[in-house]
PDB file of C-alpha atoms in Angstrom:
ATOM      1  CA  UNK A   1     -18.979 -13.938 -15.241  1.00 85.00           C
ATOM      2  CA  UNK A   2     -20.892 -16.095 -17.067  1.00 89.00           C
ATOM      3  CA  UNK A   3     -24.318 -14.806 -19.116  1.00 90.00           C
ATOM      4  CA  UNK A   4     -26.938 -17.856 -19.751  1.00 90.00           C
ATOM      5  CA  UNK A   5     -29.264 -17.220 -22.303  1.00 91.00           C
ATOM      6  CA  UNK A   6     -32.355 -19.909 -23.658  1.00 91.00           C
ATOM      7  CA  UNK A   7     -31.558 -19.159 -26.938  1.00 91.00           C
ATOM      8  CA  UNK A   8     -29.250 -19.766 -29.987  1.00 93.00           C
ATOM      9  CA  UNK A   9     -27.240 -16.835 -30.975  1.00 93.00           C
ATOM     10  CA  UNK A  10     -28.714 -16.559 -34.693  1.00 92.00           C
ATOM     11  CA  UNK A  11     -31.619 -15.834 -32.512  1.00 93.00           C
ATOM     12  CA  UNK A  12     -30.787 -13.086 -31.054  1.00 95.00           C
ATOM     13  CA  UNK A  13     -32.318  -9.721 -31.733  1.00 96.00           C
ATOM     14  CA  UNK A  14     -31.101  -6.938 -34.031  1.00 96.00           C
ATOM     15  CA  UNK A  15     -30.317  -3.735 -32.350  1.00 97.00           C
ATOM     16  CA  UNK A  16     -30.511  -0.237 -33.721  1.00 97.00           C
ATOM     17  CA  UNK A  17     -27.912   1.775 -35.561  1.00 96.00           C
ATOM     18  CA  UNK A  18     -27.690   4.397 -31.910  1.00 97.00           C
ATOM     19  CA  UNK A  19     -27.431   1.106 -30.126  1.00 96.00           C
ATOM     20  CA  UNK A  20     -24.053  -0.113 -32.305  1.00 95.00           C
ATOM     21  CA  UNK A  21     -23.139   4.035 -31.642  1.00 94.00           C
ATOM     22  CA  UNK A  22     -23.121   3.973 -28.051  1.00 94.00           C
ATOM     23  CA  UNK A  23     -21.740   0.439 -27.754  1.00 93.00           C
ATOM     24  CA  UNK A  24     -18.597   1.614 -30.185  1.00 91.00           C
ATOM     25  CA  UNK A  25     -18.383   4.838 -27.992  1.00 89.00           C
ATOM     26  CA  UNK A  26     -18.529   2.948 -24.638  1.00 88.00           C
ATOM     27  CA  UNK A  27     -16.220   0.148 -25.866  1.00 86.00           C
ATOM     28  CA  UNK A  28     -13.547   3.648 -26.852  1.00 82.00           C
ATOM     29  CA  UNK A  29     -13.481   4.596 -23.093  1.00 74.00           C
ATOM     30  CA  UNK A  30     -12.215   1.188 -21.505  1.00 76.00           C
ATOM     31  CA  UNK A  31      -9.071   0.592 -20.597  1.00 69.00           C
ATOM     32  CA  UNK A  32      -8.313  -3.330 -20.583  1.00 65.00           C
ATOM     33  CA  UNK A  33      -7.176  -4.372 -17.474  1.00 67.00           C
ATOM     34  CA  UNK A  34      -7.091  -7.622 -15.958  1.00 67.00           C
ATOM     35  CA  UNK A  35     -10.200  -9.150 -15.572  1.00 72.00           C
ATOM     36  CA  UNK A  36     -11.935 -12.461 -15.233  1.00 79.00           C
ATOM     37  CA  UNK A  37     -12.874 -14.215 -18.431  1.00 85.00           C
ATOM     38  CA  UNK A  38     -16.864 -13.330 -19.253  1.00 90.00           C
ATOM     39  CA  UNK A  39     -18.504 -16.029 -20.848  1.00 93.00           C
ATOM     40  CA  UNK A  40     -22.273 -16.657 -22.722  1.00 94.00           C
ATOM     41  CA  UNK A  41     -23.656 -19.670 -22.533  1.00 93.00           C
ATOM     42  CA  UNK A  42     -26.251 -20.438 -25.254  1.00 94.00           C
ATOM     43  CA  UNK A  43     -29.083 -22.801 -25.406  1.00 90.00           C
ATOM     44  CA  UNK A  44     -29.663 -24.686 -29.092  1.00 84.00           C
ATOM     45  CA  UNK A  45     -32.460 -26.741 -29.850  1.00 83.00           C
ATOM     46  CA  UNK A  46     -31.997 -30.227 -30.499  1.00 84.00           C
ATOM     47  CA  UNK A  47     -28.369 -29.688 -29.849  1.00 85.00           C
ATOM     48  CA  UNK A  48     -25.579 -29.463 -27.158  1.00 87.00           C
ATOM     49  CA  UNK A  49     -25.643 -25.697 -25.798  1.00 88.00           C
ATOM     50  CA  UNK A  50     -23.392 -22.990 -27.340  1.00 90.00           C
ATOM     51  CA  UNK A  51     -20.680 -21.760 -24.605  1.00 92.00           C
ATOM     52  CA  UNK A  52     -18.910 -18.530 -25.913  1.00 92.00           C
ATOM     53  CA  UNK A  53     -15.595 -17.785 -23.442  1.00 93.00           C
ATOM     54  CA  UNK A  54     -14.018 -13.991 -23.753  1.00 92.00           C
ATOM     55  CA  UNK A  55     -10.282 -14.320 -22.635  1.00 87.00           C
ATOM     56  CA  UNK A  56      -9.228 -11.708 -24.821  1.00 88.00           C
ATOM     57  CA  UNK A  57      -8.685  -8.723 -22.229  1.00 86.00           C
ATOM     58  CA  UNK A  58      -9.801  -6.438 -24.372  1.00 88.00           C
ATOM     59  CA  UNK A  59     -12.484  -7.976 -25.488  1.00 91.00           C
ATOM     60  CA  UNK A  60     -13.158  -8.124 -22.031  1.00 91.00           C
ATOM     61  CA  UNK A  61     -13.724  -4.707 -21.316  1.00 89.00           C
ATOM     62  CA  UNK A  62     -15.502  -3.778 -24.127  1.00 90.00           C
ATOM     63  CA  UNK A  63     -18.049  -6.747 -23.314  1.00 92.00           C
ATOM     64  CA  UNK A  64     -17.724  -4.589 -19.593  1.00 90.00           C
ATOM     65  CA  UNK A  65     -18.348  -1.527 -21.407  1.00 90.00           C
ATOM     66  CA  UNK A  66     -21.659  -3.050 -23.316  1.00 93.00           C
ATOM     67  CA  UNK A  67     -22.943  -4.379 -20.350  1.00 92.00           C
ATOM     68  CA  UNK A  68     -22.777  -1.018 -18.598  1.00 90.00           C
ATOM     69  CA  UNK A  69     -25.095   0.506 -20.851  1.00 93.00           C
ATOM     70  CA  UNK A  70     -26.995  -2.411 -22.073  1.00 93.00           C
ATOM     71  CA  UNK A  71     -27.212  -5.526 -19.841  1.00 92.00           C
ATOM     72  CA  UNK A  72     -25.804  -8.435 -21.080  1.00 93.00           C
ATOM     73  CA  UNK A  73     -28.305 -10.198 -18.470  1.00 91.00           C
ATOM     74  CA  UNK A  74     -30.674  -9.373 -21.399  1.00 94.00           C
ATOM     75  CA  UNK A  75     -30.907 -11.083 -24.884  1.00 95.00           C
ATOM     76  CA  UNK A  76     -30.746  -7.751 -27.040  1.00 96.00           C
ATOM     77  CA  UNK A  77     -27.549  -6.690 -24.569  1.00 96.00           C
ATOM     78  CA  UNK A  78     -25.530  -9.604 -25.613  1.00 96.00           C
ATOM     79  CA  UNK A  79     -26.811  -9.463 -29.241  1.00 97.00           C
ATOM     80  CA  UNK A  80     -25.235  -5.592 -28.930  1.00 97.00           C
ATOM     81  CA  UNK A  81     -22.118  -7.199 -27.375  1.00 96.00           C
ATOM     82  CA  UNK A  82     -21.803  -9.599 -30.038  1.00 96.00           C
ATOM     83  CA  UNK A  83     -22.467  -7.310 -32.402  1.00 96.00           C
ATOM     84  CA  UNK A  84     -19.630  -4.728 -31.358  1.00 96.00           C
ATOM     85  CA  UNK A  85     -17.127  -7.808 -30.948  1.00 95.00           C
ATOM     86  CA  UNK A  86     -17.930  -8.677 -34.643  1.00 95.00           C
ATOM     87  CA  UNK A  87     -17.834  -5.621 -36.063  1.00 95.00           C
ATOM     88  CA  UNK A  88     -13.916  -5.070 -34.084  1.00 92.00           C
ATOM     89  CA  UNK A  89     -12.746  -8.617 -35.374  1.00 93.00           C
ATOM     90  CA  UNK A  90     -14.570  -7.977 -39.342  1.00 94.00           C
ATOM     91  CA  UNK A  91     -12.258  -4.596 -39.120  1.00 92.00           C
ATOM     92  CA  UNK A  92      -9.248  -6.041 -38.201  1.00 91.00           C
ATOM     93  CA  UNK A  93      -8.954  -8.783 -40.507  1.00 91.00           C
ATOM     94  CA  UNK A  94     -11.649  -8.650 -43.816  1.00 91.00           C
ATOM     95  CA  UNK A  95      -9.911  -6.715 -46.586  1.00 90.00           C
ATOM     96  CA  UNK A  96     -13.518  -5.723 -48.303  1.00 92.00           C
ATOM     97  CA  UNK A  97     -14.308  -4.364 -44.933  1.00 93.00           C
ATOM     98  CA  UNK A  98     -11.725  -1.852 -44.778  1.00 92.00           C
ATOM     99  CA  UNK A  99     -13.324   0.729 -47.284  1.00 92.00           C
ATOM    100  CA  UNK A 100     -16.029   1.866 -44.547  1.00 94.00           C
ATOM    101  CA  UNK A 101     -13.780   2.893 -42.122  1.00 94.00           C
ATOM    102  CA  UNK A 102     -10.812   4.998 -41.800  1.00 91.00           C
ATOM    103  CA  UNK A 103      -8.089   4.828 -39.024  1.00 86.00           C
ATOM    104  CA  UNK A 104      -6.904   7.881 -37.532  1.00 84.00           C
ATOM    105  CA  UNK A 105      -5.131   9.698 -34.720  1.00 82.00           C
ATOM    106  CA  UNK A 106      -8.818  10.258 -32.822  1.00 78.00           C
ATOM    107  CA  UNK A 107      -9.491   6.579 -33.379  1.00 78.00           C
ATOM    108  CA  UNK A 108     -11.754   4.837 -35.990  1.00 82.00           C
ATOM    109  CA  UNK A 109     -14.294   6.574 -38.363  1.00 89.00           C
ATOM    110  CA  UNK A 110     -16.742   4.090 -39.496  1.00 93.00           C
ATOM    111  CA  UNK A 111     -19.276   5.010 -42.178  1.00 95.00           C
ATOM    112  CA  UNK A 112     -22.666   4.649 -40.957  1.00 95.00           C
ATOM    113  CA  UNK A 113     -23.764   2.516 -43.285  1.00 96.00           C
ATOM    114  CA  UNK A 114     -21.130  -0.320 -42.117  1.00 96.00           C
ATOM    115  CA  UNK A 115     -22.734   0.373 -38.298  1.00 96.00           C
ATOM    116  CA  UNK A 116     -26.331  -0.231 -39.859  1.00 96.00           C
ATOM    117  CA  UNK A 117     -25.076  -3.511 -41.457  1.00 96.00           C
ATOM    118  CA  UNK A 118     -23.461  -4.597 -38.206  1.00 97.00           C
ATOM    119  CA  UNK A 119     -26.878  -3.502 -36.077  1.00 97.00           C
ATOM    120  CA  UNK A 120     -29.060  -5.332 -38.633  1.00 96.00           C
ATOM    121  CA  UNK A 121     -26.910  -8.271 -40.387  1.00 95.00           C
ATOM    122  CA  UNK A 122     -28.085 -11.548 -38.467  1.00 94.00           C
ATOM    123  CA  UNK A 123     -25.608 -13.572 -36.465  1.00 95.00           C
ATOM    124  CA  UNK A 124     -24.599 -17.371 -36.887  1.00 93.00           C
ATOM    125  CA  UNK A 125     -24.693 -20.436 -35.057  1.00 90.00           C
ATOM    126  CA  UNK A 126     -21.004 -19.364 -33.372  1.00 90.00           C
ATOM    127  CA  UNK A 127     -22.135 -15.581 -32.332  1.00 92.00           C
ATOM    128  CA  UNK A 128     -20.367 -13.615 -35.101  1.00 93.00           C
ATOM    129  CA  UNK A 129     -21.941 -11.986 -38.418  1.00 93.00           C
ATOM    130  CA  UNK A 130     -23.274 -14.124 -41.532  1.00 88.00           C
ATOM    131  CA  UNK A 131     -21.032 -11.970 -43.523  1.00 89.00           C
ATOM    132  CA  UNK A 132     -22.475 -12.427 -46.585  1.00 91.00           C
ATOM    133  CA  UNK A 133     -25.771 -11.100 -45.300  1.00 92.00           C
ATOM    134  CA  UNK A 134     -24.389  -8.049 -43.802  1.00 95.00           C
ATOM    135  CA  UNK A 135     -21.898  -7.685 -47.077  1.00 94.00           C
ATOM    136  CA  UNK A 136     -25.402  -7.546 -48.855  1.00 94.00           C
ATOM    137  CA  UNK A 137     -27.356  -4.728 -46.438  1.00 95.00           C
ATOM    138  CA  UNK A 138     -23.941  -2.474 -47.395  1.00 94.00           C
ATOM    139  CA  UNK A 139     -25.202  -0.197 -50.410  1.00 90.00           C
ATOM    140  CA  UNK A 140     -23.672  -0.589 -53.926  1.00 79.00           C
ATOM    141  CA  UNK A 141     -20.160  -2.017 -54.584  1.00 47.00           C
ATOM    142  CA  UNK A 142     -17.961   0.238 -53.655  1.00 47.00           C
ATOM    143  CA  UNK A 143     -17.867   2.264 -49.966  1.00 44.00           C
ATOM    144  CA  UNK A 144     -19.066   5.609 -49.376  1.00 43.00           C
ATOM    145  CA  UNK A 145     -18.634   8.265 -51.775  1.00 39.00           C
TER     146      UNK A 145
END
């Protein structure tokens, strides 16, 4: 399935706190199966377009889940689906990220102030976060207290 949108991905919209919620909740329900590749094709002025390719199975399904409760037909759906797919690869691999959320036997607990980052923190050129910006809408130095 491929999404075409006539716009970069720093473009895209930020989304609201509830919308990052739901996404995370949705994505928690999905069992990754088999499914076709889901791709976004972006357009960039001045440039050659942006094509984004999901393989990733998971990934997959949660980009399935998104779309079920926000249209990825729509730019602010796909800026959600990035989003959620940004926030899942920060968590699994940036060691400053892993003071706002906790890993348990009920899943992940993340603070709400790394899921208002994540819904307001601008995306770059490639579709994922400018980390430094949403590093900087995180309050203080340290994680919650």
């Amino acid at each position: 399935m491929l999404h075409l949108l006539d716009t970069p991905p720093q473009a895209l919209p930020s989304v609201s706190k509830r919308d990052i919620e739901q996404a995370w909740e949705a994505a928690q329900g999905v069992v990754a199966r088999t499914v076709p590749p889901r791709g976004f094709h972006f357009a960039v002025p001045a440039q050659a377009p942006l094509a984004l390719t999901l393989h990733d199975r998971d990934a997959v399904a949660w980009a399935a889940a998104v779309d079920a409760i926000a249209d990825l037909s729509t730019p602010r759906g796909v800026s959600l689906c990035l989003r959620l797919l940004g926030l899942i690869e920060l968590m699994s691999r940036a060691g400053w990220v892993r003071a706002w959320f906790s890993l348990g036997r009920a899943g992940a607990e993340i603070a709400p102030a790394l899921l208002q980052a994540a819904a307001l923190a601008p995306l770059n050129q490639n579709g994922g976060f400018d980390e430094c910006a949403l590093r900087a809408l995180l309050p203080g130095a340290t994680a919650r207290g």
